[in-house]
Coordinates of C-alpha atoms in Angstrom, one line a residue:
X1 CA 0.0 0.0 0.0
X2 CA 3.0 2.8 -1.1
X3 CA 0.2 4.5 -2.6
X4 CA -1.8 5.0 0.3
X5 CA 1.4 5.2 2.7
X6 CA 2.4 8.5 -0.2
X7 CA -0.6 10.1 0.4
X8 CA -1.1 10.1 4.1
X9 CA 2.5 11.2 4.3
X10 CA 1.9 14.1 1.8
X11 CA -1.2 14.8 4.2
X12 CA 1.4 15.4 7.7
X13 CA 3.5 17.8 5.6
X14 CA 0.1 19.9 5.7
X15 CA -0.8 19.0 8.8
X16 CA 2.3 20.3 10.0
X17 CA 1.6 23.6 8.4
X18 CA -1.4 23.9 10.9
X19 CA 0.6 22.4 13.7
X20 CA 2.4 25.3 15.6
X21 CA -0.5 27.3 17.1
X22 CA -1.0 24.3 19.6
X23 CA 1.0 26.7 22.5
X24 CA -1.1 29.5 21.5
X25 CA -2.2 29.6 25.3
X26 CA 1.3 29.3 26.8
X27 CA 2.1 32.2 24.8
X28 CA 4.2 30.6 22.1
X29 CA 6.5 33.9 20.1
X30 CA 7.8 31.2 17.7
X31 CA 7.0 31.5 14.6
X32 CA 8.2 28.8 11.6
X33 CA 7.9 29.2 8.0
X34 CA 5.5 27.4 6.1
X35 CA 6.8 24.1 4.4
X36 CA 8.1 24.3 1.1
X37 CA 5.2 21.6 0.4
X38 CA 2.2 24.2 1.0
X39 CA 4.6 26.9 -1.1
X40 CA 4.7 24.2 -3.9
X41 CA 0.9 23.6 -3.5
X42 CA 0.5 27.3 -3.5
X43 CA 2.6 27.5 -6.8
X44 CA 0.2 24.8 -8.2
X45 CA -3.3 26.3 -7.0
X46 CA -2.0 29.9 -8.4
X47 CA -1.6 28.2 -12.0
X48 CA -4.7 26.5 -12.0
X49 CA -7.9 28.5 -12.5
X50 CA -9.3 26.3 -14.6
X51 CA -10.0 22.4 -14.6
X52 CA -8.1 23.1 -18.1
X53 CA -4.9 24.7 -16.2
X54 CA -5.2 22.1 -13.0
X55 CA -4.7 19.4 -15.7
X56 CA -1.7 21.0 -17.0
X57 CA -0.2 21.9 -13.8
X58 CA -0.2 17.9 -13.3
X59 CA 0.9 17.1 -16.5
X60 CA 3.8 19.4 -16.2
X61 CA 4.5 17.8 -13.1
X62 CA 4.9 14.6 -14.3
X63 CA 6.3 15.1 -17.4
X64 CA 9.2 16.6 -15.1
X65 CA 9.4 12.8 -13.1
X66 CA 9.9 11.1 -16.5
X67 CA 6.1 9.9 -17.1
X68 CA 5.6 9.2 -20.6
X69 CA 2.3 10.2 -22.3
X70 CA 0.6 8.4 -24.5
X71 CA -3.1 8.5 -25.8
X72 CA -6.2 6.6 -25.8
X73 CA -6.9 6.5 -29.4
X74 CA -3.7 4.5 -30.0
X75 CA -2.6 0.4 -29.0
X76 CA -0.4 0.4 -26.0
X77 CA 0.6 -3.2 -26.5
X78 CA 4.3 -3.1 -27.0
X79 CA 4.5 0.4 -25.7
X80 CA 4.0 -0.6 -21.9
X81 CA 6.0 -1.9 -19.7
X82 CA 6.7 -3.2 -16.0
X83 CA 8.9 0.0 -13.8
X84 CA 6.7 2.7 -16.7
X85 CA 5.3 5.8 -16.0
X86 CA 3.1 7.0 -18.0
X87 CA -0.3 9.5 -18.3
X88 CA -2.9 10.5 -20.4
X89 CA -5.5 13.3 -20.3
X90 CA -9.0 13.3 -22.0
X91 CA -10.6 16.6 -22.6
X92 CA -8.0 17.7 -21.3
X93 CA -9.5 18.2 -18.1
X94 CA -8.9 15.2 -17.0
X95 CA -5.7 13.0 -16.6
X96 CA -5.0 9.5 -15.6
X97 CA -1.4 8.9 -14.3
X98 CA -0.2 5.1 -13.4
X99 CA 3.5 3.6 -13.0
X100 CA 3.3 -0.2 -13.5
X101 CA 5.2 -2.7 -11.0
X102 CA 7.9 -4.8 -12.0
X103 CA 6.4 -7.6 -10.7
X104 CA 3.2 -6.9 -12.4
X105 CA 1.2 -9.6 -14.1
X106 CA -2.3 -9.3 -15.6
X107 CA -5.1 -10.0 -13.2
X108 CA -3.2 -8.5 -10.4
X109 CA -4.8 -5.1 -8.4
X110 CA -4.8 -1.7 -8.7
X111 CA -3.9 0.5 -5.7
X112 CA -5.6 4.0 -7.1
X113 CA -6.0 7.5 -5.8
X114 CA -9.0 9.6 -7.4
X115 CA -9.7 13.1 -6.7
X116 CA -11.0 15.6 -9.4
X117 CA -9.8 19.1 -11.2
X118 CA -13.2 21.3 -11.0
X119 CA -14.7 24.0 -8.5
X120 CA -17.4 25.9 -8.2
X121 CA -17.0 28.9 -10.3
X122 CA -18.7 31.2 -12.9
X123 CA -18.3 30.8 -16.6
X124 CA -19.0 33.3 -19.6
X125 CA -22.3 32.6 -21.4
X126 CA -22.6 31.5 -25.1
X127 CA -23.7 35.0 -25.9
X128 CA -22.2 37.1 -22.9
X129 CA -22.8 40.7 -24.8
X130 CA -24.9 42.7 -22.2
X131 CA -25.2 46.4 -21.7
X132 CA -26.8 48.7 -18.9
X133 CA -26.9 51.8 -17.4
X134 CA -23.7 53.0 -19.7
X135 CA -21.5 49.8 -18.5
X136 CA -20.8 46.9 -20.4
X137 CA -21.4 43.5 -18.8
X138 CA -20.5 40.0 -19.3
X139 CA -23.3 37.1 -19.0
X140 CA -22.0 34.5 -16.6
X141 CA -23.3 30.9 -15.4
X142 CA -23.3 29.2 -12.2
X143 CA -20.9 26.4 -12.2
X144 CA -21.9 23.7 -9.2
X145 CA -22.7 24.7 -5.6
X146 CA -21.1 27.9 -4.9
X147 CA -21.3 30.4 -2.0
X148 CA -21.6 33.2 -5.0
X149 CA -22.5 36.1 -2.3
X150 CA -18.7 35.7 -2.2
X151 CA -17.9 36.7 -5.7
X152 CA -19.3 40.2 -5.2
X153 CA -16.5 43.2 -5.1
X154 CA -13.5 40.6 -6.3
X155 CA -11.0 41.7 -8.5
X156 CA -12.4 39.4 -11.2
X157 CA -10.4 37.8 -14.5
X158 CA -11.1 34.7 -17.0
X159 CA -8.8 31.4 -17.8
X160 CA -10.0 28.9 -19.9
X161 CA -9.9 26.9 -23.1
X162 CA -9.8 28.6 -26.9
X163 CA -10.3 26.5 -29.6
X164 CA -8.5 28.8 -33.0
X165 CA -8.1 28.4 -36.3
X166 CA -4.2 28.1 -37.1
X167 CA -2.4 29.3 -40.3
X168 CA -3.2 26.0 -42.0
X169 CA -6.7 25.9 -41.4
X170 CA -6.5 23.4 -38.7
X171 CA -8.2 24.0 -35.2
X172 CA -6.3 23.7 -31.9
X173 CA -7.1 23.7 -28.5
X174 CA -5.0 26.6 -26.3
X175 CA -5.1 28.0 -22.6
X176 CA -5.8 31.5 -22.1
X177 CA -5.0 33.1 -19.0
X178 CA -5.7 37.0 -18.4
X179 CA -3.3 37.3 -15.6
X180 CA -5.0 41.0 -14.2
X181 CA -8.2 42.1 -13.3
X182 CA -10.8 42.7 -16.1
X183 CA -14.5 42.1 -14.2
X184 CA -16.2 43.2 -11.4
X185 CA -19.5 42.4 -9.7
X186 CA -20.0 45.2 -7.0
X187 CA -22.4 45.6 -4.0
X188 CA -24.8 48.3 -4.2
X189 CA -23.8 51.1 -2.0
X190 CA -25.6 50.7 1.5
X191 CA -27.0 54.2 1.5
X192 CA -29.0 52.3 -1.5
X193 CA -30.0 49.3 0.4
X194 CA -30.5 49.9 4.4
X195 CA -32.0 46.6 4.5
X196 CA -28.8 44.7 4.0
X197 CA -28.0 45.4 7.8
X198 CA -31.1 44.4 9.0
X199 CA -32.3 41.5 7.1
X200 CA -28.4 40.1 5.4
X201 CA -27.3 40.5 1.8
X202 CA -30.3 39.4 -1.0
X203 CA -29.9 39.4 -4.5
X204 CA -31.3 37.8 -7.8
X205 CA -28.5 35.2 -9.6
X206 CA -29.4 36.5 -12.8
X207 CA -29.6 40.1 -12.3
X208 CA -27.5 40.9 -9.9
X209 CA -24.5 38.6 -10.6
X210 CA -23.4 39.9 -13.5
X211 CA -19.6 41.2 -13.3
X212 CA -18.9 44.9 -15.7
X213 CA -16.1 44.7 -18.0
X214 CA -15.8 48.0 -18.6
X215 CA -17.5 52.0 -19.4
X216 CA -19.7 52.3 -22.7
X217 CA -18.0 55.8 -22.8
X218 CA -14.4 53.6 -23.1
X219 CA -15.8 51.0 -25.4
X220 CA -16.5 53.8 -28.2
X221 CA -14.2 53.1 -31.3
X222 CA -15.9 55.5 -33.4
X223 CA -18.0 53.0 -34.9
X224 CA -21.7 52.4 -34.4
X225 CA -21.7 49.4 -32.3
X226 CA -23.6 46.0 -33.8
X227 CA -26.6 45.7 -31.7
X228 CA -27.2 42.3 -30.1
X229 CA -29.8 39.8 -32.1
X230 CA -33.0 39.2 -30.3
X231 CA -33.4 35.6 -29.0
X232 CA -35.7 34.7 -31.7
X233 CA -32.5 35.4 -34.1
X234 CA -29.5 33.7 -32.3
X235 CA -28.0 31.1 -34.1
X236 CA -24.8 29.1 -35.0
X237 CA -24.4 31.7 -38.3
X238 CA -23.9 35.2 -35.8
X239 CA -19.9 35.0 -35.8
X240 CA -18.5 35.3 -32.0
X241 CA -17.0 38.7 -31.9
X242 CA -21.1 39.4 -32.1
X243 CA -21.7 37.2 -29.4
X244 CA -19.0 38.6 -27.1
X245 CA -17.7 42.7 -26.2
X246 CA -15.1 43.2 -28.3
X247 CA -12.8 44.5 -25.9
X248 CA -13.2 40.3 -24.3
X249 CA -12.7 39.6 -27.6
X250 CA -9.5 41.7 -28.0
X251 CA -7.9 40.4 -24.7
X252 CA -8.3 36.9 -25.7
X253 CA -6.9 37.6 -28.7
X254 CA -4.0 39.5 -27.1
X255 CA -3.5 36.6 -25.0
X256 CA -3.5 34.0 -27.0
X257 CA -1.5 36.1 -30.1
X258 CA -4.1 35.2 -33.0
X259 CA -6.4 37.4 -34.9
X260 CA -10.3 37.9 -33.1
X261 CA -11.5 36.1 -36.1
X262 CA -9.5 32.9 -35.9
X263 CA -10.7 32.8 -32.6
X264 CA -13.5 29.9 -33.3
X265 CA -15.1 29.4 -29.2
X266 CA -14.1 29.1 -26.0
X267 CA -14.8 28.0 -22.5
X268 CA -13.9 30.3 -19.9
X269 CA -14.1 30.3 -15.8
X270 CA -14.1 33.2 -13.6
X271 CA -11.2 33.4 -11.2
X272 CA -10.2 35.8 -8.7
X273 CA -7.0 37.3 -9.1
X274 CA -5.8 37.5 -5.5
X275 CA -3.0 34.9 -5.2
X276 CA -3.5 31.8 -2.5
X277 CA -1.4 32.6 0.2
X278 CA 0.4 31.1 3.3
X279 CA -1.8 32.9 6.2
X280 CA -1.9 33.2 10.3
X281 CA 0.1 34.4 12.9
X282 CA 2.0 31.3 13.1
X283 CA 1.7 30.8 9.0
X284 CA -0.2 27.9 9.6
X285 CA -3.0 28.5 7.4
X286 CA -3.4 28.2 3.6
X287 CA -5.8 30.5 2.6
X288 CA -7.3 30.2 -1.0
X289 CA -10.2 29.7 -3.2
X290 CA -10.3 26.4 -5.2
X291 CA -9.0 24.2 -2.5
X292 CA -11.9 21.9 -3.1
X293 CA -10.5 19.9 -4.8
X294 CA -7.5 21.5 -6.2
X295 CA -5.4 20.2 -2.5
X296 CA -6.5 16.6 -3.0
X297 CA -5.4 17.1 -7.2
X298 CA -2.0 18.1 -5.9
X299 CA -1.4 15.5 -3.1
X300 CA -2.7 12.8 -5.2
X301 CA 0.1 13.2 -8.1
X302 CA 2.6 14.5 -5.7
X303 CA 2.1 11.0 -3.7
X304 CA 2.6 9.1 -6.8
X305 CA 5.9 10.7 -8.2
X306 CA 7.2 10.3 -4.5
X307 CA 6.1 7.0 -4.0
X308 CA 8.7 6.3 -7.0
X309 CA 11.5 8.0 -5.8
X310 CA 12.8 4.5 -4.8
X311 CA 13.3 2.1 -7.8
X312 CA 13.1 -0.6 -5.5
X313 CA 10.0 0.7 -4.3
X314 CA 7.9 0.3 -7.6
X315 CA 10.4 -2.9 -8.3
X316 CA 8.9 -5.4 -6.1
X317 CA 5.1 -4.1 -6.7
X318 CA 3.0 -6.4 -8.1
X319 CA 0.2 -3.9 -8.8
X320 CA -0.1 -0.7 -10.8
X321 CA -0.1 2.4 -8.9
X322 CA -2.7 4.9 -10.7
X323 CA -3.9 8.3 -9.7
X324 CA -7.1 9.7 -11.6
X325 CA -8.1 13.2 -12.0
X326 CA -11.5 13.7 -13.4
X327 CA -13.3 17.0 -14.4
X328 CA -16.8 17.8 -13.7
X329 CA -17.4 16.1 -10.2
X330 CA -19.5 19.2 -9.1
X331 CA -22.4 18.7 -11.5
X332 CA -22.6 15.4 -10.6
X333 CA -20.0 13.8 -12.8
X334 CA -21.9 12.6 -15.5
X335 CA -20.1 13.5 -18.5
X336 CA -17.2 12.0 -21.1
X337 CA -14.6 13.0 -18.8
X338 CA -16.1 12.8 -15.2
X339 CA -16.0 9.9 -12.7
X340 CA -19.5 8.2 -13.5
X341 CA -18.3 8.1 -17.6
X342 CA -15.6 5.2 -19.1
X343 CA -12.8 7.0 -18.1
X344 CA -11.5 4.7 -15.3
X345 CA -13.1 1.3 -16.3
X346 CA -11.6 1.5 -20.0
X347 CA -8.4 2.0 -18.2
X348 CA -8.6 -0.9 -15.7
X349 CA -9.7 -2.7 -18.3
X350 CA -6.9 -2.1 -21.1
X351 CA -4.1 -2.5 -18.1
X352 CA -4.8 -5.9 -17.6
X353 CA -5.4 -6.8 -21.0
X354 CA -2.1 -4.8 -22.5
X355 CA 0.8 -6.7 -23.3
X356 CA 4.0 -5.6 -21.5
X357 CA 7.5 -5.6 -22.7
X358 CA 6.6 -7.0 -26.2
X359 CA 5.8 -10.3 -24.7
X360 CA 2.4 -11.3 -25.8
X361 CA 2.8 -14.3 -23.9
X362 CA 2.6 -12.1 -20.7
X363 CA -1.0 -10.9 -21.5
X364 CA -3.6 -13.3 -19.7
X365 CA -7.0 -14.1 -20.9
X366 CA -9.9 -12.0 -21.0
X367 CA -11.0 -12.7 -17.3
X368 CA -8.0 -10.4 -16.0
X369 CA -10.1 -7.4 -15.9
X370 CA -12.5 -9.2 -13.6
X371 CA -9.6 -11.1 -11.4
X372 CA -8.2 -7.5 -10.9
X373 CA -11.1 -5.5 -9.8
X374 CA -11.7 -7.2 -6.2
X375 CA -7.7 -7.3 -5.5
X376 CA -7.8 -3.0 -5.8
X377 CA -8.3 -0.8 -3.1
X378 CA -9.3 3.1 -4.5
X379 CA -9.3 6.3 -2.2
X380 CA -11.5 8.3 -3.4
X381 CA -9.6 11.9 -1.9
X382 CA -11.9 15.5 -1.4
X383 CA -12.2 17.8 1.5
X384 CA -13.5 17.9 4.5
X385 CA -14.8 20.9 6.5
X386 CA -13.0 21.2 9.8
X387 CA -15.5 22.7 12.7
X388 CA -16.5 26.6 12.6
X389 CA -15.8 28.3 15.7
X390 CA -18.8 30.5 14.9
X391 CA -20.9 27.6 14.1
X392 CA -20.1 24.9 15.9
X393 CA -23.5 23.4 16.4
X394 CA -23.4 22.5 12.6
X395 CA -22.0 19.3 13.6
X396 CA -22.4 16.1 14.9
X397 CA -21.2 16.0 18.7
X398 CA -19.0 12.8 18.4
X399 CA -17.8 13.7 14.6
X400 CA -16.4 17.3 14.6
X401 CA -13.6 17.1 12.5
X402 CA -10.8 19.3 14.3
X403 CA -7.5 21.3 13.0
X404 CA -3.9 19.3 14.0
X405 CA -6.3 15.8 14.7
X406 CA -5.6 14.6 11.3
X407 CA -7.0 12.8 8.3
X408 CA -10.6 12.6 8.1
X409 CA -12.9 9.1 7.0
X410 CA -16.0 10.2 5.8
X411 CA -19.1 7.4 6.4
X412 CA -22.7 8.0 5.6
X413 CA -25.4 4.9 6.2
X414 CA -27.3 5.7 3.0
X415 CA -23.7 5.2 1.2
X416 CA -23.6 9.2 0.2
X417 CA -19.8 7.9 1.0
X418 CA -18.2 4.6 -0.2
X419 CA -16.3 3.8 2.9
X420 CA -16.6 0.5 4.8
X421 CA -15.8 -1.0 7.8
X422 CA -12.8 -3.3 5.9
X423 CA -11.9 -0.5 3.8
X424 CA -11.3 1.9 7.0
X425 CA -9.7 -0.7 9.0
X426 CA -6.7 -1.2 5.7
X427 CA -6.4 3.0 6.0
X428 CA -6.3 2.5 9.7
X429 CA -3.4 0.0 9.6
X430 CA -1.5 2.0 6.9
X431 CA -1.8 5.3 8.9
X432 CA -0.5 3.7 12.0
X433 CA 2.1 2.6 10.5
X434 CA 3.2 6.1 9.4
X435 CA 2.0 8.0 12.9
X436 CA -0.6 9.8 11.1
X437 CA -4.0 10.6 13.1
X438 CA -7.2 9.6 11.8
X439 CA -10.5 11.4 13.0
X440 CA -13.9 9.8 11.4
X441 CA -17.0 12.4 10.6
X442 CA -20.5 11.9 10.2
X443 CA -23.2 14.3 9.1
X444 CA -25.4 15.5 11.6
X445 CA -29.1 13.8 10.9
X446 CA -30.6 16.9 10.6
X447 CA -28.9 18.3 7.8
X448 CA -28.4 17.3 4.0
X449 CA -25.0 15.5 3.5
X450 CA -22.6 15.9 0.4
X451 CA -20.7 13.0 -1.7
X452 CA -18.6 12.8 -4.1
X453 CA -16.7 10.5 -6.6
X454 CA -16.2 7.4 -4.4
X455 CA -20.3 6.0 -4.7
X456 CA -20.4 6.0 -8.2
X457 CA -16.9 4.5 -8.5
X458 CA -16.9 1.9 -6.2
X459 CA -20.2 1.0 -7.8
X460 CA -19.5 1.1 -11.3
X461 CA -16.0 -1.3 -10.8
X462 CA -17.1 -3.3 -7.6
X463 CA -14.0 -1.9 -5.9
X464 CA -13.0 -1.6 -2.2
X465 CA -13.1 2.3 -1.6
X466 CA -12.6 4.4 1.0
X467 CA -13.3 8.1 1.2
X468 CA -10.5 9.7 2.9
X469 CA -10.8 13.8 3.0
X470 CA -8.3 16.6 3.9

């Protein structure tokens, strides 16, 4: 169980980061620096504002410890081999990453990490051209379950994917990134609203949520401005610089270095342009948007590159060590490229079917996908929400997840988690083992409980699962 070891061990570096408050009462002047692990998360999270930009982040990451990649469309027979590395991505928001063991033979298990790349965010509209009051505005979406009173008077920019048309008439996928503020979605004034202190902030998603890009007065080129089709109208033949201000336009196309009309469509999150930070007195505090579930994206490859740091290590492992990334896993995950699609069975599957090292006698029969399934253990890796001091009574008495008392096991009894009894007792051991604290939390039975990607795993593959949360 490296894997699992990897990632526990990868969880006490953070832990550690929250660990020197504990004298706070005994007056404690002594303040550390923060681990170069949370600066190294910190230079991941503040690269990736997009699932498109998380995925990246990984790849370059393991391109860096020698992983290979290599793509679904083609044969990996005679391309795999026992000690590889190697990764793939779909949609590009999503990677798998495995390293096989050298004494790996088809049939055997998998020991797998999953987390996934997306967060709650706002995305430009289709047709994001709006205008009011003398300010341009851009149409935005909600994205998942987000606290969006929290997006008001942020200092607001876009990163995403643009698909353009290159010299040769081809079309490419690129990240764009506008690295400064562009949008804003502000508060009313409260000599406008007295009721905000008296009955708490209200607003209308649609109306209200709408971030300004900019001043008609500074959008004026001279030129009468293309009014915006009625709804009646729209359709695939408007080109997008009519869909779209062409001042968004013009960044993107400053971005990315290509003329506004090769720029074919795009898919662009809102992100807020304050760096994640070290925070705290005693810098014990990581304090960032996106952690959920950008932390567990980070631990999960970072566990697998250091769980090969050894040769030895991945050597005398009979089983494939994989870590899984999927995109999507706050709308529910049902997409080409999210946890309840193909993505990880098809992979299971053409593991222990693949030949390795050119021998074909290596490959075992057809039942080696089944044979494997019940010998692999997955932890399915996502956050957990350590007690409020201002709202304690939010949780369960006897399951209060708490700061410096460690790892957290998730269990529901209508299986909103995948964890068992056997499964928690094998993360039990492994922790032990490695001195890292386990705490277990269960949702109060008077309020609605959360999941994530473990359920719809472990019931798609018939795998032992554990949900195991930071």
């Amino acid at each position: 169980m490296v894997m699992v070891s990897r990632i526990l061990a990868t969880r006490v570096i953070f832990r550690r980061t929250l660990s020197t408050s504990r004298s706070l009462c005994s007056c404690n002047t002594e303040i550390h620096p923060a681990p170069v692990e949370a600066k190294d998360f910190l230079d991941f999270v503040n690269q990736a504002q997009s699932p498109f930009h998380a995925t990246e982040q990984a790849v370059i990451r393991l391109r860096k410890a020698g992983f290979q990649e290599i793509k679904e469309k083609d044969n990996w027979n005679n391309v795999l081999k026992r000690n590889g590395k190697y990764f793939f991505t779909r949609n590009k928001s999503a990677v798998i990453a495995f390293a096989v063991g050298g004494k790996y033979k088809p049939g055997n298990g998998f020991s797998a990490v999953g987390a996934h790349t997306d967060s709650p965010c706002l995305k430009v509209k289709p047709v994001s051209k709006k205008e009011r009051s003398g300010y341009l505005q851009v149409g935005v979406q909600l994205y998942g379950g987000g606290l969006w009173h929290t997006w008001f008077d942020r200092d607001l920019s876009v990163a995403g994917r643009v698909v353009v048309e290159t010299e040769d008439g081809k079309l490419e996928s690129r990240l764009a990134r506008i690295d400064r503020p562009i949008l804003r979605i502000p508060t009313l004034a409260i000599h406008l609203d007295r009721s905000t202190s008296a009955d708490g902030f209200k607003f209308n998603n649609e109306t209200h949520l709408t971030p300004m890009i900019s001043t008609v007065t500074k959008s004026l080129t001279g030129e009468p401005a293309k009014p915006l089709k009625t709804d009646t109208e729209i359709n695939g033949d408007i080109p997008l610089a009519e869909k779209h201000h062409p001042i968004l336009m013009h960044l993107l196309s400053k971005e990315l270095n290509v003329p506004v009309d090769k720029i074919m469509d795009f898919e662009l999150c809102l992100y807020d342009t304050q760096p994640s930070a070290i925070g705290g007195a005693y810098n014990e505090f990581i304090f960032s948007g996106r952690l959920d579930n950008l932390m567990m994206s980070y631990c999960s490859i970072e566990a697998l590159i250091r769980s090969l740091k050894n040769s030895d290590s991945l050597a005398n492992d009979p089983n494939i060590r994989l870590v899984s990334l999927f995109d999507n896993e706050e709308v529910g995950s049902n997409t080409a490229h999210g946890a309840d699609s193909n993505l990880l069975p098809s992979t299971f599957e053409r593991l222990s079917l693949a030949t390795y090292d050119g021998d074909s006698a290596s490959s075992n029969t057809a039942t080696a996908y089944l044979e494997a399934l019940p010998k692999s253990y997955l932890i399915s890796a996502d956050m957990a929400h350590a007690v409020h001091p201002n709202y304690s009574e939010k949780h369960d008495d006897g399951h209060r997840p708490r700061m410096h008392k460690g790892v957290v096991v998730k269990i529901n009894a209508n299986q909103r988690y995948a964890t068992t009894a056997p499964t928690t007792v094998v993360l039990r051991e492994v922790a032990k083992k490695y001195s890292v604290p386990l705490q277990e939390f269960v949702v109060r039975n008077d309020s609605p409980c959360g999941s994530t990607i473990g359920p719809m795993l472990s019931a798609k593959l018939g795998l032992r699962t554990v949900g195991m949360f930071f």
